[in-house]
PDB file of C-alpha atoms and ligand atoms in Angstrom:
ATOM      1  CA  MET A 273      -9.881  10.731  43.494  1.00 57.00           C
ATOM      2  CA  THR A 274     -13.210   9.056  44.246  1.00 69.00           C
ATOM      3  CA  ALA A 275     -16.206  10.441  42.273  1.00 74.00           C
ATOM      4  CA  PRO A 276     -18.493  12.822  44.323  1.00 92.00           C
ATOM      5  CA  PHE A 277     -21.581  11.253  45.443  1.00 97.00           C
ATOM      6  CA  THR A 278     -24.013  11.942  42.594  1.00 98.00           C
ATOM      7  CA  THR A 279     -27.709  10.778  42.463  1.00 98.00           C
ATOM      8  CA  ARG A 280     -30.527  11.646  40.174  1.00 98.00           C
ATOM      9  CA  PHE A 281     -34.373  11.917  39.891  1.00 98.00           C
ATOM     10  CA  ALA A 282     -35.554  10.825  36.473  1.00 98.00           C
ATOM     11  CA  PRO A 283     -39.122  11.371  35.848  1.00 98.00           C
ATOM     12  CA  SER A 284     -41.111  10.914  32.500  1.00 97.00           C
ATOM     13  CA  PRO A 285     -43.172  13.815  31.532  1.00 98.00           C
ATOM     14  CA  THR A 286     -46.158  11.593  30.836  1.00 96.00           C
ATOM     15  CA  GLY A 287     -48.468  13.015  33.641  1.00 94.00           C
ATOM     16  CA  LEU A 288     -48.404  15.228  36.646  1.00 95.00           C
ATOM     17  CA  LEU A 289     -46.166  14.207  39.655  1.00 96.00           C
ATOM     18  CA  HIS A 290     -47.943  12.781  42.723  1.00 93.00           C
ATOM     19  CA  ARG A 291     -46.743  11.948  46.190  1.00 93.00           C
ATOM     20  CA  GLY A 292     -44.795   8.918  45.028  1.00 93.00           C
ATOM     21  CA  HIS A 293     -42.676  11.063  42.781  1.00 96.00           C
ATOM     22  CA  ALA A 294     -42.232  13.522  45.668  1.00 96.00           C
ATOM     23  CA  PHE A 295     -40.957  10.809  47.858  1.00 96.00           C
ATOM     24  CA  SER A 296     -38.427   9.710  45.329  1.00 97.00           C
ATOM     25  CA  ALA A 297     -37.175  13.103  44.466  1.00 98.00           C
ATOM     26  CA  LEU A 298     -36.991  14.197  48.223  1.00 98.00           C
ATOM     27  CA  THR A 299     -35.252  10.907  49.208  1.00 98.00           C
ATOM     28  CA  ALA A 300     -32.543  11.337  46.454  1.00 98.00           C
ATOM     29  CA  HIS A 301     -32.166  15.018  47.238  1.00 97.00           C
ATOM     30  CA  ASP A 302     -31.715  14.378  50.981  1.00 97.00           C
ATOM     31  CA  ALA A 303     -29.233  11.617  50.282  1.00 97.00           C
ATOM     32  CA  ALA A 304     -27.219  13.879  48.252  1.00 97.00           C
ATOM     33  CA  ARG A 305     -27.254  16.683  50.791  1.00 96.00           C
ATOM     34  CA  ALA A 306     -26.281  14.328  53.559  1.00 97.00           C
ATOM     35  CA  ALA A 307     -23.271  13.103  51.662  1.00 97.00           C
ATOM     36  CA  GLY A 308     -22.325  16.719  50.362  1.00 96.00           C
ATOM     37  CA  GLY A 309     -22.984  15.406  46.845  1.00 97.00           C
ATOM     38  CA  ARG A 310     -24.824  16.135  43.788  1.00 96.00           C
ATOM     39  CA  SER A 311     -28.539  15.620  42.908  1.00 96.00           C
ATOM     40  CA  LEU A 312     -29.350  15.821  39.180  1.00 97.00           C
ATOM     41  CA  LEU A 313     -32.621  15.940  37.304  1.00 98.00           C
ATOM     42  CA  ARG A 314     -33.118  14.002  34.107  1.00 98.00           C
ATOM     43  CA  ILE A 315     -36.110  14.271  31.925  1.00 98.00           C
ATOM     44  CA  GLU A 316     -36.940  10.926  30.462  1.00 98.00           C
ATOM     45  CA  ASP A 317     -38.862  11.824  27.446  1.00 97.00           C
ATOM     46  CA  ILE A 318     -37.925   9.244  24.668  1.00 95.00           C
ATOM     47  CA  ASP A 319     -41.615   8.339  24.169  1.00 93.00           C
ATOM     48  CA  ALA A 320     -42.761  11.134  21.997  1.00 88.00           C
ATOM     49  CA  THR A 321     -46.250   9.584  21.961  1.00 90.00           C
ATOM     50  CA  ARG A 322     -46.873   9.883  25.717  1.00 93.00           C
ATOM     51  CA  CYS A 323     -44.704  12.836  26.746  1.00 96.00           C
ATOM     52  CA  ARG A 324     -46.124  16.503  26.755  1.00 96.00           C
ATOM     53  CA  PRO A 325     -44.099  19.609  27.121  1.00 96.00           C
ATOM     54  CA  ALA A 326     -46.848  20.837  29.657  1.00 97.00           C
ATOM     55  CA  PHE A 327     -46.027  17.981  31.989  1.00 97.00           C
ATOM     56  CA  GLU A 328     -42.286  18.803  31.803  1.00 98.00           C
ATOM     57  CA  THR A 329     -43.013  22.362  32.738  1.00 98.00           C
ATOM     58  CA  ALA A 330     -45.119  21.135  35.582  1.00 98.00           C
ATOM     59  CA  ILE A 331     -42.321  18.839  36.924  1.00 98.00           C
ATOM     60  CA  TYR A 332     -39.912  21.884  37.266  1.00 98.00           C
ATOM     61  CA  GLY A 333     -42.727  23.881  39.119  1.00 97.00           C
ATOM     62  CA  ASP A 334     -43.430  21.016  41.423  1.00 98.00           C
ATOM     63  CA  LEU A 335     -39.932  20.324  42.329  1.00 98.00           C
ATOM     64  CA  ALA A 336     -39.218  23.982  42.830  1.00 97.00           C
ATOM     65  CA  TRP A 337     -42.279  24.010  45.138  1.00 97.00           C
ATOM     66  CA  LEU A 338     -40.908  21.078  47.135  1.00 98.00           C
ATOM     67  CA  GLY A 339     -37.759  23.132  47.647  1.00 97.00           C
ATOM     68  CA  LEU A 340     -35.467  21.115  45.332  1.00 97.00           C
ATOM     69  CA  GLU A 341     -32.750  22.646  43.284  1.00 93.00           C
ATOM     70  CA  TRP A 342     -30.921  20.982  40.358  1.00 94.00           C
ATOM     71  CA  GLU A 343     -27.946  21.689  38.145  1.00 93.00           C
ATOM     72  CA  GLN A 344     -28.374  23.042  34.655  1.00 94.00           C
ATOM     73  CA  PRO A 345     -28.619  22.035  31.866  1.00 94.00           C
ATOM     74  CA  VAL A 346     -31.113  19.348  32.641  1.00 97.00           C
ATOM     75  CA  ARG A 347     -30.377  16.193  30.536  1.00 97.00           C
ATOM     76  CA  ARG A 348     -33.461  15.656  28.193  1.00 98.00           C
ATOM     77  CA  GLN A 349     -33.268  12.280  26.829  1.00 97.00           C
ATOM     78  CA  SER A 350     -35.098  13.244  23.584  1.00 96.00           C
ATOM     79  CA  GLU A 351     -31.943  15.376  22.776  1.00 96.00           C
ATOM     80  CA  HIS A 352     -29.594  12.367  22.847  1.00 96.00           C
ATOM     81  CA  LEU A 353     -31.292   9.958  20.438  1.00 95.00           C
ATOM     82  CA  THR A 354     -28.175   9.749  18.163  1.00 95.00           C
ATOM     83  CA  GLU A 355     -26.057   8.761  21.168  1.00 96.00           C
ATOM     84  CA  TYR A 356     -28.394   5.846  22.126  1.00 97.00           C
ATOM     85  CA  GLN A 357     -28.386   4.872  18.403  1.00 96.00           C
ATOM     86  CA  ALA A 358     -24.560   4.777  18.378  1.00 97.00           C
ATOM     87  CA  ALA A 359     -24.534   2.335  21.470  1.00 97.00           C
ATOM     88  CA  ILE A 360     -27.290   0.123  19.710  1.00 97.00           C
ATOM     89  CA  GLU A 361     -25.090  -0.207  16.758  1.00 96.00           C
ATOM     90  CA  ARG A 362     -22.083  -1.140  18.840  1.00 97.00           C
ATOM     91  CA  LEU A 363     -24.091  -3.897  20.480  1.00 98.00           C
ATOM     92  CA  ALA A 364     -25.620  -5.062  17.317  1.00 96.00           C
ATOM     93  CA  GLU A 365     -22.154  -5.266  15.597  1.00 97.00           C
ATOM     94  CA  ARG A 366     -20.994  -7.661  18.252  1.00 96.00           C
ATOM     95  CA  GLY A 367     -23.956  -9.913  17.643  1.00 96.00           C
ATOM     96  CA  LEU A 368     -25.744  -9.130  21.006  1.00 98.00           C
ATOM     97  CA  LEU A 369     -28.934  -7.930  19.450  1.00 97.00           C
ATOM     98  CA  TYR A 370     -31.401  -9.201  16.914  1.00 97.00           C
ATOM     99  CA  ARG A 371     -34.298  -7.612  14.990  1.00 96.00           C
ATOM    100  CA  CYS A 372     -37.799  -8.493  16.189  1.00 95.00           C
ATOM    101  CA  PHE A 373     -40.415  -7.713  13.610  1.00 94.00           C
ATOM    102  CA  ARG A 374     -43.255  -8.820  15.864  1.00 89.00           C
ATOM    103  CA  THR A 375     -45.793  -6.475  17.273  1.00 85.00           C
ATOM    104  CA  ARG A 376     -46.887  -6.639  20.878  1.00 83.00           C
ATOM    105  CA  LYS A 377     -50.073  -8.126  19.725  1.00 87.00           C
ATOM    106  CA  GLU A 378     -48.192 -10.965  17.867  1.00 86.00           C
ATOM    107  CA  ILE A 379     -46.210 -11.725  20.881  1.00 85.00           C
ATOM    108  CA  ALA A 380     -49.313 -11.798  23.302  1.00 86.00           C
ATOM    109  CA  GLU A 381     -50.702 -14.386  20.753  1.00 86.00           C
ATOM    110  CA  ALA A 382     -47.551 -16.359  20.688  1.00 83.00           C
ATOM    111  CA  ILE A 383     -47.479 -16.425  24.552  1.00 83.00           C
ATOM    112  CA  ALA A 384     -51.224 -17.415  24.603  1.00 84.00           C
ATOM    113  CA  SER A 385     -50.565 -20.352  22.339  1.00 81.00           C
ATOM    114  CA  ALA A 386     -47.564 -21.664  24.167  1.00 74.00           C
ATOM    115  CA  PRO A 387     -48.037 -20.825  27.740  1.00 68.00           C
ATOM    116  CA  HIS A 388     -44.682 -20.058  29.111  1.00 69.00           C
ATOM    117  CA  GLY A 389     -43.225 -16.657  29.717  1.00 73.00           C
ATOM    118  CA  THR A 390     -44.990 -13.301  29.673  1.00 81.00           C
ATOM    119  CA  MET A 391     -44.775 -10.143  27.592  1.00 81.00           C
ATOM    120  CA  ASP A 392     -42.080  -8.981  30.080  1.00 82.00           C
ATOM    121  CA  THR A 393     -39.894 -12.089  29.938  1.00 82.00           C
ATOM    122  CA  TRP A 394     -40.363 -12.869  26.340  1.00 83.00           C
ATOM    123  CA  ARG A 395     -37.538 -14.723  24.568  1.00 87.00           C
ATOM    124  CA  GLY A 396     -37.578 -14.448  20.864  1.00 86.00           C
ATOM    125  CA  SER A 397     -35.253 -15.501  18.046  1.00 87.00           C
ATOM    126  CA  PRO A 398     -33.791 -13.837  15.009  1.00 89.00           C
ATOM    127  CA  LEU A 399     -35.562 -14.556  11.715  1.00 91.00           C
ATOM    128  CA  PRO A 400     -33.811 -16.770   9.162  1.00 93.00           C
ATOM    129  CA  SER A 401     -31.674 -14.378   7.038  1.00 94.00           C
ATOM    130  CA  ASP A 402     -33.595 -14.660   3.830  1.00 95.00           C
ATOM    131  CA  GLN A 403     -36.760 -13.722   5.688  1.00 95.00           C
ATOM    132  CA  GLU A 404     -35.248 -10.948   7.566  1.00 94.00           C
ATOM    133  CA  ALA A 405     -33.781  -9.413   4.373  1.00 96.00           C
ATOM    134  CA  ARG A 406     -37.187  -9.703   2.594  1.00 96.00           C
ATOM    135  CA  ARG A 407     -38.987  -7.959   5.418  1.00 95.00           C
ATOM    136  CA  LEU A 408     -36.140  -5.193   5.662  1.00 95.00           C
ATOM    137  CA  ALA A 409     -36.467  -4.606   2.013  1.00 96.00           C
ATOM    138  CA  ALA A 410     -40.136  -4.320   2.402  1.00 96.00           C
ATOM    139  CA  GLY A 411     -39.493  -1.511   4.862  1.00 95.00           C
ATOM    140  CA  GLU A 412     -40.970  -3.171   7.822  1.00 95.00           C
ATOM    141  CA  ALA A 413     -40.586  -1.639  11.283  1.00 95.00           C
ATOM    142  CA  PHE A 414     -38.603  -3.747  13.806  1.00 96.00           C
ATOM    143  CA  ALA A 415     -37.431  -3.446  17.407  1.00 95.00           C
ATOM    144  CA  TRP A 416     -33.831  -4.371  18.570  1.00 97.00           C
ATOM    145  CA  ARG A 417     -34.001  -6.990  21.205  1.00 96.00           C
ATOM    146  CA  LEU A 418     -31.083  -8.106  23.449  1.00 97.00           C
ATOM    147  CA  SER A 419     -30.128 -11.716  22.836  1.00 97.00           C
ATOM    148  CA  LEU A 420     -30.073 -12.733  26.510  1.00 96.00           C
ATOM    149  CA  ASP A 421     -28.166 -16.088  25.786  1.00 96.00           C
ATOM    150  CA  ALA A 422     -25.287 -14.111  23.839  1.00 97.00           C
ATOM    151  CA  ALA A 423     -25.211 -11.378  26.366  1.00 97.00           C
ATOM    152  CA  LEU A 424     -24.894 -13.773  29.319  1.00 97.00           C
ATOM    153  CA  ALA A 425     -22.133 -15.679  27.471  1.00 97.00           C
ATOM    154  CA  GLN A 426     -20.255 -12.568  27.010  1.00 96.00           C
ATOM    155  CA  ALA A 427     -20.784 -10.933  30.380  1.00 97.00           C
ATOM    156  CA  GLY A 428     -20.561 -14.023  32.668  1.00 96.00           C
ATOM    157  CA  PRO A 429     -22.033 -13.735  36.255  1.00 97.00           C
ATOM    158  CA  LEU A 430     -22.511 -10.207  37.722  1.00 98.00           C
ATOM    159  CA  THR A 431     -23.406  -8.608  40.978  1.00 98.00           C
ATOM    160  CA  PHE A 432     -24.556  -5.141  42.134  1.00 98.00           C
ATOM    161  CA  THR A 433     -24.630  -3.605  45.570  1.00 98.00           C
ATOM    162  CA  GLU A 434     -28.002  -2.779  47.126  1.00 98.00           C
ATOM    163  CA  GLU A 435     -27.857  -0.343  50.020  1.00 98.00           C
ATOM    164  CA  GLY A 436     -31.683  -0.070  50.235  1.00 97.00           C
ATOM    165  CA  SER A 437     -33.902  -3.001  49.702  1.00 97.00           C
ATOM    166  CA  GLY A 438     -35.772  -4.875  46.857  1.00 97.00           C
ATOM    167  CA  PRO A 439     -39.380  -5.793  47.166  1.00 96.00           C
ATOM    168  CA  ASN A 440     -38.522  -8.934  49.094  1.00 96.00           C
ATOM    169  CA  GLY A 441     -36.022  -7.299  51.329  1.00 97.00           C
ATOM    170  CA  GLU A 442     -33.075  -8.098  49.030  1.00 97.00           C
ATOM    171  CA  THR A 443     -30.095  -6.109  50.210  1.00 98.00           C
ATOM    172  CA  GLY A 444     -26.217  -6.105  50.147  1.00 98.00           C
ATOM    173  CA  LEU A 445     -24.327  -7.819  47.339  1.00 98.00           C
ATOM    174  CA  ILE A 446     -27.107  -9.038  44.934  1.00 98.00           C
ATOM    175  CA  PRO A 447     -26.332 -11.712  42.141  1.00 98.00           C
ATOM    176  CA  ALA A 448     -27.789 -10.067  38.746  1.00 98.00           C
ATOM    177  CA  ARG A 449     -30.536 -12.002  37.251  1.00 97.00           C
ATOM    178  CA  PRO A 450     -30.997 -10.302  33.905  1.00 95.00           C
ATOM    179  CA  GLU A 451     -33.235 -13.265  32.791  1.00 93.00           C
ATOM    180  CA  LEU A 452     -36.003 -11.530  34.760  1.00 91.00           C
ATOM    181  CA  GLY A 453     -36.187  -9.150  31.690  1.00 90.00           C
ATOM    182  CA  GLY A 454     -36.061 -11.709  29.023  1.00 91.00           C
ATOM    183  CA  ASP A 455     -34.811 -10.734  25.528  1.00 94.00           C
ATOM    184  CA  VAL A 456     -35.399  -7.019  26.520  1.00 95.00           C
ATOM    185  CA  VAL A 457     -36.273  -4.434  23.744  1.00 95.00           C
ATOM    186  CA  LEU A 458     -33.348  -1.916  23.641  1.00 97.00           C
ATOM    187  CA  ALA A 459     -34.751  -0.050  20.589  1.00 96.00           C
ATOM    188  CA  ARG A 460     -38.375   0.250  20.159  1.00 93.00           C
ATOM    189  CA  ARG A 461     -39.741   0.116  16.614  1.00 90.00           C
ATOM    190  CA  ASP A 462     -41.355   3.537  16.917  1.00 87.00           C
ATOM    191  CA  VAL A 463     -38.837   5.680  18.828  1.00 87.00           C
ATOM    192  CA  GLY A 464     -35.558   3.887  18.222  1.00 88.00           C
ATOM    193  CA  VAL A 465     -34.491   3.460  21.776  1.00 94.00           C
ATOM    194  CA  ALA A 466     -35.926   2.038  24.911  1.00 95.00           C
ATOM    195  CA  TYR A 467     -36.018   2.748  28.750  1.00 96.00           C
ATOM    196  CA  HIS A 468     -33.274   0.322  29.729  1.00 97.00           C
ATOM    197  CA  LEU A 469     -30.628   1.525  27.291  1.00 98.00           C
ATOM    198  CA  ALA A 470     -31.288   5.214  27.718  1.00 98.00           C
ATOM    199  CA  VAL A 471     -31.204   4.925  31.590  1.00 98.00           C
ATOM    200  CA  THR A 472     -28.108   2.792  31.772  1.00 98.00           C
ATOM    201  CA  LEU A 473     -26.143   5.165  29.321  1.00 98.00           C
ATOM    202  CA  ASP A 474     -27.206   8.185  30.955  1.00 98.00           C
ATOM    203  CA  ASP A 475     -26.470   7.142  34.453  1.00 98.00           C
ATOM    204  CA  ALA A 476     -22.819   6.488  33.314  1.00 98.00           C
ATOM    205  CA  LEU A 477     -22.629   9.644  31.251  1.00 97.00           C
ATOM    206  CA  GLN A 478     -23.939  11.658  34.067  1.00 96.00           C
ATOM    207  CA  GLY A 479     -21.510  10.129  36.556  1.00 97.00           C
ATOM    208  CA  VAL A 480     -24.293   8.824  38.713  1.00 98.00           C
ATOM    209  CA  THR A 481     -22.715   7.066  41.607  1.00 98.00           C
ATOM    210  CA  HIS A 482     -25.907   6.225  43.429  1.00 98.00           C
ATOM    211  CA  VAL A 483     -29.188   5.305  41.760  1.00 98.00           C
ATOM    212  CA  ILE A 484     -31.932   6.023  44.256  1.00 98.00           C
ATOM    213  CA  ARG A 485     -35.360   5.108  43.074  1.00 98.00           C
ATOM    214  CA  GLY A 486     -38.497   3.044  43.988  1.00 97.00           C
ATOM    215  CA  GLU A 487     -38.386  -0.760  44.473  1.00 96.00           C
ATOM    216  CA  ASP A 488     -40.718  -1.119  41.514  1.00 95.00           C
ATOM    217  CA  LEU A 489     -37.493  -0.656  39.517  1.00 97.00           C
ATOM    218  CA  PHE A 490     -35.481  -3.384  41.406  1.00 97.00           C
ATOM    219  CA  GLU A 491     -35.980  -5.891  38.591  1.00 96.00           C
ATOM    220  CA  ALA A 492     -34.891  -3.284  35.938  1.00 97.00           C
ATOM    221  CA  THR A 493     -31.626  -3.016  37.844  1.00 98.00           C
ATOM    222  CA  HIS A 494     -30.850  -6.629  37.108  1.00 98.00           C
ATOM    223  CA  VAL A 495     -31.214  -5.895  33.232  1.00 97.00           C
ATOM    224  CA  GLN A 496     -29.310  -2.510  33.590  1.00 98.00           C
ATOM    225  CA  ARG A 497     -26.362  -4.325  35.341  1.00 98.00           C
ATOM    226  CA  LEU A 498     -25.972  -6.645  32.251  1.00 98.00           C
ATOM    227  CA  LEU A 499     -26.106  -3.706  30.004  1.00 98.00           C
ATOM    228  CA  GLN A 500     -23.288  -1.898  32.110  1.00 98.00           C
ATOM    229  CA  ALA A 501     -21.182  -5.039  31.554  1.00 98.00           C
ATOM    230  CA  LEU A 502     -21.696  -5.240  27.779  1.00 98.00           C
ATOM    231  CA  LEU A 503     -21.125  -1.455  27.207  1.00 98.00           C
ATOM    232  CA  ASP A 504     -18.137  -1.346  29.666  1.00 97.00           C
ATOM    233  CA  LEU A 505     -19.744   1.178  31.913  1.00 98.00           C
ATOM    234  CA  PRO A 506     -19.221   1.566  35.628  1.00 97.00           C
ATOM    235  CA  THR A 507     -21.852   0.100  37.982  1.00 98.00           C
ATOM    236  CA  PRO A 508     -23.545   2.660  40.563  1.00 98.00           C
ATOM    237  CA  VAL A 509     -24.569   1.601  43.903  1.00 98.00           C
ATOM    238  CA  TYR A 510     -28.369   1.084  44.187  1.00 98.00           C
ATOM    239  CA  ARG A 511     -30.757   2.381  46.919  1.00 98.00           C
ATOM    240  CA  HIS A 512     -34.333   1.069  46.151  1.00 98.00           C
ATOM    241  CA  HIS A 513     -36.647   2.684  48.596  1.00 97.00           C
ATOM    242  CA  ARG A 514     -40.224   1.529  49.587  1.00 94.00           C
ATOM    243  CA  LEU A 515     -43.243   2.569  47.709  1.00 93.00           C
ATOM    244  CA  LEU A 516     -45.573   5.108  49.364  1.00 88.00           C
ATOM    245  CA  THR A 517     -49.082   3.766  49.640  1.00 83.00           C
ATOM    246  CA  GLY A 518     -52.312   5.478  49.907  1.00 78.00           C
ATOM    247  CA  PRO A 519     -55.140   5.287  52.453  1.00 76.00           C
ATOM    248  CA  ASP A 520     -56.312   2.290  50.515  1.00 78.00           C
ATOM    249  CA  GLY A 521     -52.931   0.428  50.998  1.00 79.00           C
ATOM    250  CA  LYS A 522     -52.073   0.708  47.248  1.00 81.00           C
ATOM    251  CA  ARG A 523     -49.217   2.469  45.940  1.00 81.00           C
ATOM    252  CA  TYR A 524     -49.760   5.801  44.166  1.00 77.00           C
ATOM    253  CA  ALA A 525     -49.784   5.685  40.589  1.00 71.00           C
ATOM    254  CA  LYS A 526     -50.695   8.082  37.758  1.00 64.00           C
ATOM    255  CA  ARG A 527     -53.193   5.584  36.405  1.00 60.00           C
ATOM    256  CA  ASP A 528     -55.264   5.472  39.631  1.00 62.00           C
ATOM    257  CA  HIS A 529     -55.635   9.167  39.539  1.00 64.00           C
ATOM    258  CA  ALA A 530     -53.540   9.668  42.637  1.00 73.00           C
ATOM    259  CA  GLN A 531     -53.742  13.295  44.007  1.00 86.00           C
ATOM    260  CA  THR A 532     -51.183  15.297  42.101  1.00 93.00           C
ATOM    261  CA  LEU A 533     -48.770  17.647  43.671  1.00 96.00           C
ATOM    262  CA  ALA A 534     -50.525  20.502  41.963  1.00 95.00           C
ATOM    263  CA  GLU A 535     -53.782  19.555  43.612  1.00 94.00           C
ATOM    264  CA  LEU A 536     -52.126  19.212  47.054  1.00 94.00           C
ATOM    265  CA  ARG A 537     -50.556  22.670  46.630  1.00 95.00           C
ATOM    266  CA  THR A 538     -53.944  24.164  45.611  1.00 94.00           C
ATOM    267  CA  ALA A 539     -55.496  22.395  48.677  1.00 94.00           C
ATOM    268  CA  GLY A 540     -53.144  24.336  50.903  1.00 95.00           C
ATOM    269  CA  VAL A 541     -50.767  21.440  51.743  1.00 96.00           C
ATOM    270  CA  THR A 542     -47.178  22.787  52.324  1.00 97.00           C
ATOM    271  CA  PRO A 543     -44.056  20.788  51.407  1.00 97.00           C
ATOM    272  CA  GLN A 544     -43.293  20.438  55.074  1.00 97.00           C
ATOM    273  CA  GLN A 545     -46.414  18.686  55.806  1.00 96.00           C
ATOM    274  CA  LEU A 546     -45.728  16.563  52.869  1.00 95.00           C
ATOM    275  CA  ARG A 547     -42.264  15.708  54.248  1.00 96.00           C
ATOM    276  CA  ALA A 548     -43.727  14.990  57.742  1.00 96.00           C
ATOM    277  CA  GLU A 549     -46.335  12.691  56.169  1.00 92.00           C
ATOM    278  CA  MET A 550     -43.780  10.703  54.421  1.00 92.00           C
ATOM    279  CA  GLY A 551     -41.352  10.567  57.422  1.00 92.00           C
ATOM    280  CA  LEU A 552     -38.769  12.724  55.808  1.00 92.00           C
TER     281      LEU A 552
HETATM  282  N1  LIG B 837     -38.097   7.354  34.097  1.00 84.30           N
HETATM  283  C1  LIG B 837     -38.601   6.388  35.030  1.00 84.30           C
HETATM  284  C2  LIG B 837     -39.797   6.568  35.762  1.00 84.30           C
HETATM  285  O1  LIG B 837     -40.563   7.506  35.469  1.00 84.30           O
HETATM  286  C3  LIG B 837     -37.541   6.303  36.229  1.00 84.30           C
HETATM  287  C4  LIG B 837     -36.229   5.688  35.686  1.00 84.30           C
HETATM  288  C5  LIG B 837     -35.270   5.364  36.857  1.00 84.30           C
HETATM  289  O2  LIG B 837     -35.278   5.891  37.915  1.00 84.30           O
HETATM  290  O3  LIG B 837     -34.374   4.728  36.471  1.00 84.30           O
HETATM  291  O4  LIG B 837     -40.431   5.597  36.343  1.00 84.30           O
END
């Protein structure tokens, strides 16, 4: 039996939802309805320093206002930290991760003095074992980074299926280029897990067959495809969608103070108007 079409909307409760989120949520929901499948909601709240319960409550209210329904219980990533930890340990035992003691500031300095790579494509290296032992004994915090070389050697060439399109029109069978992410952090020094690992595991655990999300996450897919191979998880089909842009031609983003759904609702805009405006 093939798995039923299952997709998800996975917001982080770090602010109020805006039009861009509504577009993602509605696109995923409509696709599930058209396929007679399931549409899940997942709260991506691993970053306790930025997530707020009030934003999570607002997410439920905004989605209900949009006319969306979702299955209970909702998966909240903060309730599954030990599962992520177990996956990190599995990868570390296989020599696919190394401890990185550098702070973001130190990495920025290293990049500035040897100008190749960026913060997002950083390739580090493990410390010599005596130094590492010393810093561990001193109780210094560290992040777990994926050793891209070891991971690529183990996984070999990979592909994924794109039914939407990436930012440059990429579609169809796409060769995965995990090197776009460098030696990606899988466990942050502060919260013990990081975005790519939590998302990859959760999509598999929740039986997600179709990942529907904005094309800003297209590059993330290349990294997540590699993690699927390393963790022996199934690969969903991807449908990246265009990003909504505001009247100024720029994409909606929390940091630009895009009008929130709550503000639109207060101003008397209806979900039907919003759908029409988005071409949905
Ligand atoms: N939580 C992520 C965000 O808010 C989305 C993750 C995903 O769709 O894979 O952007």
